[in-house]
Amino acid sequence: MMLRLEKATLGKFGAQDMMGLITSRGWEAILPDALDDNHLLLVSDQFRDLLSGVGWNGDHDPARAALPLTLLLLSKAGAKRSGDSLEVGLETLQEALCLLSTAVDREIVNRMLQRQDTAPIGTGLIQGLQMLIQHAVEQTDSECHA
C-alpha cells in the first residue's frame, strides 16, 4: 500500500459547508481546484458512493455535498430551471457525476504529484458540463420533432 489516508481524520463536507464556501468566496469556491485538500478527498469519496449506487437509496444525507455540488454546477453551466427546480434528466446527471468525479480525482493526483494542468481543471469541468447540457437539449429537441 503506497498511499494511505485515515478517512476519520478528514471531518465532514456537507451541503452546509458547501454553502458556506459559496457565501464567502462565490460559487467558483466549489470547483475542484479551489477546494482544500480535505474537502477534495471527502467529495471524491462521496462521488464514488453516488456512482456505485450507494447514496441513491432515497434518504437525503445532509452531511454530503456531492449531489448538491453537482446540481449547482449544472445550473451554472446552463441547465434549464423551472421555478426552484432544475430540469436535468437522470442520464445527464449520471454523466455529470462521472465528469465531476474524474475532475476531482485528477485534481487530487495533480496535487500529490505537484503537477499543474495547462488549463485549470475547474474551467475544463464547466465546459464539459455545458457540452453535456447542450447534448441533452439537442436530444430532447430531436425527440420532440420525431
PDB file of C-alpha atoms in Angstrom:
ATOM      1  CA  MET A   1       0.000   0.000   0.000  1.00  0.00           C
ATOM      2  CA  MET A   2       1.782   3.116  -1.159  1.00  0.00           C
ATOM      3  CA  LEU A   3      -0.619   5.912  -0.326  1.00  0.00           C
ATOM      4  CA  ARG A   4      -2.908   5.749   2.620  1.00  0.00           C
ATOM      5  CA  LEU A   5      -5.302   8.095   4.310  1.00  0.00           C
ATOM      6  CA  GLU A   6      -7.279   7.858   7.523  1.00  0.00           C
ATOM      7  CA  LYS A   7     -10.761   8.949   6.456  1.00  0.00           C
ATOM      8  CA  ALA A   8     -11.920   9.502  10.021  1.00  0.00           C
ATOM      9  CA  THR A   9      -9.446  12.380  10.389  1.00  0.00           C
ATOM     10  CA  LEU A  10     -10.862  14.310   7.429  1.00  0.00           C
ATOM     11  CA  GLY A  11     -14.021  15.531   9.117  1.00  0.00           C
ATOM     12  CA  LYS A  12     -17.148  16.149   7.062  1.00  0.00           C
ATOM     13  CA  PHE A  13     -18.104  18.041   3.935  1.00  0.00           C
ATOM     14  CA  GLY A  14     -21.814  18.634   3.610  1.00  0.00           C
ATOM     15  CA  ALA A  15     -24.263  20.906   1.868  1.00  0.00           C
ATOM     16  CA  GLN A  16     -23.992  23.487   4.678  1.00  0.00           C
ATOM     17  CA  ASP A  17     -20.198  23.626   4.392  1.00  0.00           C
ATOM     18  CA  MET A  18     -20.527  23.993   0.647  1.00  0.00           C
ATOM     19  CA  MET A  19     -22.983  26.869   1.019  1.00  0.00           C
ATOM     20  CA  GLY A  20     -20.589  28.500   3.485  1.00  0.00           C
ATOM     21  CA  LEU A  21     -17.808  28.407   0.878  1.00  0.00           C
ATOM     22  CA  ILE A  22     -20.094  29.881  -1.773  1.00  0.00           C
ATOM     23  CA  THR A  23     -21.296  32.641   0.553  1.00  0.00           C
ATOM     24  CA  SER A  24     -17.775  33.684   1.469  1.00  0.00           C
ATOM     25  CA  ARG A  25     -15.970  33.182  -1.855  1.00  0.00           C
ATOM     26  CA  GLY A  26     -18.551  32.759  -4.643  1.00  0.00           C
ATOM     27  CA  TRP A  27     -19.648  29.599  -6.490  1.00  0.00           C
ATOM     28  CA  GLU A  28     -16.174  29.111  -8.011  1.00  0.00           C
ATOM     29  CA  ALA A  29     -15.031  28.140  -4.492  1.00  0.00           C
ATOM     30  CA  ILE A  30     -16.562  24.686  -5.007  1.00  0.00           C
ATOM     31  CA  LEU A  31     -14.654  23.865  -8.199  1.00  0.00           C
ATOM     32  CA  PRO A  32     -12.166  21.013  -7.646  1.00  0.00           C
ATOM     33  CA  ASP A  33      -9.078  23.224  -7.997  1.00  0.00           C
ATOM     34  CA  ALA A  34     -10.457  25.674  -5.411  1.00  0.00           C
ATOM     35  CA  LEU A  35     -11.368  23.139  -2.701  1.00  0.00           C
ATOM     36  CA  ASP A  36      -8.932  22.495   0.123  1.00  0.00           C
ATOM     37  CA  ASP A  37      -7.330  19.039   0.376  1.00  0.00           C
ATOM     38  CA  ASN A  38      -9.771  17.690   2.972  1.00  0.00           C
ATOM     39  CA  HIS A  39     -12.881  18.775   1.101  1.00  0.00           C
ATOM     40  CA  LEU A  40     -11.456  17.447  -2.147  1.00  0.00           C
ATOM     41  CA  LEU A  41     -10.828  13.999  -0.655  1.00  0.00           C
ATOM     42  CA  LEU A  42     -14.220  13.882   1.057  1.00  0.00           C
ATOM     43  CA  VAL A  43     -16.124  14.873  -2.064  1.00  0.00           C
ATOM     44  CA  SER A  44     -14.165  12.302  -4.114  1.00  0.00           C
ATOM     45  CA  ASP A  45     -15.333   9.628  -1.674  1.00  0.00           C
ATOM     46  CA  GLN A  46     -18.922  10.904  -1.908  1.00  0.00           C
ATOM     47  CA  PHE A  47     -18.849  10.786  -5.729  1.00  0.00           C
ATOM     48  CA  ARG A  48     -17.642   7.183  -5.574  1.00  0.00           C
ATOM     49  CA  ASP A  49     -20.599   6.306  -3.349  1.00  0.00           C
ATOM     50  CA  LEU A  50     -23.056   8.032  -5.679  1.00  0.00           C
ATOM     51  CA  LEU A  51     -21.618   6.388  -8.789  1.00  0.00           C
ATOM     52  CA  SER A  52     -21.644   2.933  -7.218  1.00  0.00           C
ATOM     53  CA  GLY A  53     -25.290   3.352  -6.209  1.00  0.00           C
ATOM     54  CA  VAL A  54     -24.612   3.941  -2.524  1.00  0.00           C
ATOM     55  CA  GLY A  55     -26.492   7.080  -1.536  1.00  0.00           C
ATOM     56  CA  TRP A  56     -29.231   6.712  -4.154  1.00  0.00           C
ATOM     57  CA  ASN A  57     -31.453   4.980  -1.621  1.00  0.00           C
ATOM     58  CA  GLY A  58     -33.701   7.983  -1.161  1.00  0.00           C
ATOM     59  CA  ASP A  59     -32.642   9.146   2.269  1.00  0.00           C
ATOM     60  CA  HIS A  60     -31.146  12.572   1.767  1.00  0.00           C
ATOM     61  CA  ASP A  61     -27.985  12.782   3.832  1.00  0.00           C
ATOM     62  CA  PRO A  62     -27.344  16.427   4.747  1.00  0.00           C
ATOM     63  CA  ALA A  63     -23.749  15.518   5.613  1.00  0.00           C
ATOM     64  CA  ARG A  64     -22.912  15.028   1.949  1.00  0.00           C
ATOM     65  CA  ALA A  65     -22.062  17.739  -0.551  1.00  0.00           C
ATOM     66  CA  ALA A  66     -21.513  15.767  -3.783  1.00  0.00           C
ATOM     67  CA  LEU A  67     -25.064  15.798  -5.135  1.00  0.00           C
ATOM     68  CA  PRO A  68     -25.925  19.440  -4.317  1.00  0.00           C
ATOM     69  CA  LEU A  69     -22.499  20.442  -5.659  1.00  0.00           C
ATOM     70  CA  THR A  70     -23.238  18.622  -8.933  1.00  0.00           C
ATOM     71  CA  LEU A  71     -26.665  20.235  -9.286  1.00  0.00           C
ATOM     72  CA  LEU A  72     -25.298  23.693  -8.550  1.00  0.00           C
ATOM     73  CA  LEU A  73     -22.522  23.344 -11.134  1.00  0.00           C
ATOM     74  CA  LEU A  74     -25.042  22.021 -13.683  1.00  0.00           C
ATOM     75  CA  SER A  75     -27.147  25.132 -13.108  1.00  0.00           C
ATOM     76  CA  LYS A  76     -24.039  27.327 -13.516  1.00  0.00           C
ATOM     77  CA  ALA A  77     -23.311  25.505 -16.766  1.00  0.00           C
ATOM     78  CA  GLY A  78     -26.753  26.433 -18.098  1.00  0.00           C
ATOM     79  CA  ALA A  79     -29.133  23.629 -17.116  1.00  0.00           C
ATOM     80  CA  LYS A  80     -32.726  24.783 -17.509  1.00  0.00           C
ATOM     81  CA  ARG A  81     -34.565  25.900 -14.380  1.00  0.00           C
ATOM     82  CA  SER A  82     -38.283  25.905 -13.825  1.00  0.00           C
ATOM     83  CA  GLY A  83     -39.133  27.715 -10.643  1.00  0.00           C
ATOM     84  CA  ASP A  84     -36.980  26.327  -7.862  1.00  0.00           C
ATOM     85  CA  SER A  85     -36.182  23.091  -9.618  1.00  0.00           C
ATOM     86  CA  LEU A  86     -33.593  22.120 -12.169  1.00  0.00           C
ATOM     87  CA  GLU A  87     -34.658  20.190 -15.244  1.00  0.00           C
ATOM     88  CA  VAL A  88     -31.976  17.565 -15.667  1.00  0.00           C
ATOM     89  CA  GLY A  89     -32.505  14.031 -16.952  1.00  0.00           C
ATOM     90  CA  LEU A  90     -31.081  11.148 -14.927  1.00  0.00           C
ATOM     91  CA  GLU A  91     -28.720  10.266 -17.754  1.00  0.00           C
ATOM     92  CA  THR A  92     -27.315  13.806 -17.788  1.00  0.00           C
ATOM     93  CA  LEU A  93     -26.980  13.741 -14.016  1.00  0.00           C
ATOM     94  CA  GLN A  94     -25.124  10.412 -14.157  1.00  0.00           C
ATOM     95  CA  GLU A  95     -22.753  11.779 -16.814  1.00  0.00           C
ATOM     96  CA  ALA A  96     -22.211  14.961 -14.794  1.00  0.00           C
ATOM     97  CA  LEU A  97     -21.334  12.883 -11.717  1.00  0.00           C
ATOM     98  CA  CYS A  98     -18.773  10.924 -13.769  1.00  0.00           C
ATOM     99  CA  LEU A  99     -17.299  14.146 -15.134  1.00  0.00           C
ATOM    100  CA  LEU A 100     -17.067  15.693 -11.668  1.00  0.00           C
ATOM    101  CA  SER A 101     -15.647  12.557 -10.102  1.00  0.00           C
ATOM    102  CA  THR A 102     -12.936  12.426 -12.756  1.00  0.00           C
ATOM    103  CA  ALA A 103     -12.121  16.131 -12.348  1.00  0.00           C
ATOM    104  CA  VAL A 104     -11.899  15.802  -8.561  1.00  0.00           C
ATOM    105  CA  ASP A 105      -9.659  12.729  -8.774  1.00  0.00           C
ATOM    106  CA  ARG A 106      -7.461  14.415 -11.367  1.00  0.00           C
ATOM    107  CA  GLU A 107      -7.014  17.396  -9.037  1.00  0.00           C
ATOM    108  CA  ILE A 108      -6.061  15.043  -6.166  1.00  0.00           C
ATOM    109  CA  VAL A 109      -3.423  13.310  -8.296  1.00  0.00           C
ATOM    110  CA  ASN A 110      -2.100  16.651  -9.599  1.00  0.00           C
ATOM    111  CA  ARG A 111      -1.593  17.864  -6.036  1.00  0.00           C
ATOM    112  CA  MET A 112       0.117  14.646  -4.991  1.00  0.00           C
ATOM    113  CA  LEU A 113       2.466  14.732  -7.985  1.00  0.00           C
ATOM    114  CA  GLN A 114       2.815  18.521  -7.697  1.00  0.00           C
ATOM    115  CA  ARG A 115       1.743  18.952 -11.288  1.00  0.00           C
ATOM    116  CA  GLN A 116      -0.343  21.649 -12.880  1.00  0.00           C
ATOM    117  CA  ASP A 117      -2.609  21.264 -15.881  1.00  0.00           C
ATOM    118  CA  THR A 118      -2.177  23.887 -18.584  1.00  0.00           C
ATOM    119  CA  ALA A 119      -5.830  24.920 -18.184  1.00  0.00           C
ATOM    120  CA  PRO A 120      -7.424  24.992 -14.717  1.00  0.00           C
ATOM    121  CA  ILE A 121      -9.465  21.856 -14.002  1.00  0.00           C
ATOM    122  CA  GLY A 122     -12.484  23.959 -12.994  1.00  0.00           C
ATOM    123  CA  THR A 123     -12.597  25.671 -16.392  1.00  0.00           C
ATOM    124  CA  GLY A 124     -12.493  22.380 -18.272  1.00  0.00           C
ATOM    125  CA  LEU A 125     -15.145  20.972 -15.964  1.00  0.00           C
ATOM    126  CA  ILE A 126     -17.616  23.792 -16.610  1.00  0.00           C
ATOM    127  CA  GLN A 127     -17.017  23.459 -20.373  1.00  0.00           C
ATOM    128  CA  GLY A 128     -17.647  19.724 -20.129  1.00  0.00           C
ATOM    129  CA  LEU A 129     -20.886  20.278 -18.213  1.00  0.00           C
ATOM    130  CA  GLN A 130     -22.005  22.868 -20.775  1.00  0.00           C
ATOM    131  CA  MET A 131     -21.421  20.303 -23.545  1.00  0.00           C
ATOM    132  CA  LEU A 132     -23.426  17.697 -21.609  1.00  0.00           C
ATOM    133  CA  ILE A 133     -26.349  20.074 -21.217  1.00  0.00           C
ATOM    134  CA  GLN A 134     -26.174  21.144 -24.862  1.00  0.00           C
ATOM    135  CA  HIS A 135     -26.217  17.497 -25.934  1.00  0.00           C
ATOM    136  CA  ALA A 136     -29.206  16.747 -23.670  1.00  0.00           C
ATOM    137  CA  VAL A 137     -31.117  19.740 -25.085  1.00  0.00           C
ATOM    138  CA  GLU A 138     -30.416  18.594 -28.670  1.00  0.00           C
ATOM    139  CA  GLN A 139     -31.577  15.053 -27.832  1.00  0.00           C
ATOM    140  CA  THR A 140     -34.811  16.382 -26.314  1.00  0.00           C
ATOM    141  CA  ASP A 141     -35.437  18.648 -29.305  1.00  0.00           C
ATOM    142  CA  SER A 142     -34.953  15.842 -31.818  1.00  0.00           C
ATOM    143  CA  GLU A 143     -37.273  13.545 -29.806  1.00  0.00           C
ATOM    144  CA  CYS A 144     -39.958  16.274 -29.757  1.00  0.00           C
ATOM    145  CA  HIS A 145     -39.845  16.645 -33.541  1.00  0.00           C
ATOM    146  CA  ALA A 146     -39.764  12.928 -34.296  1.00  0.00           C
TER     147      ALA A 146
END
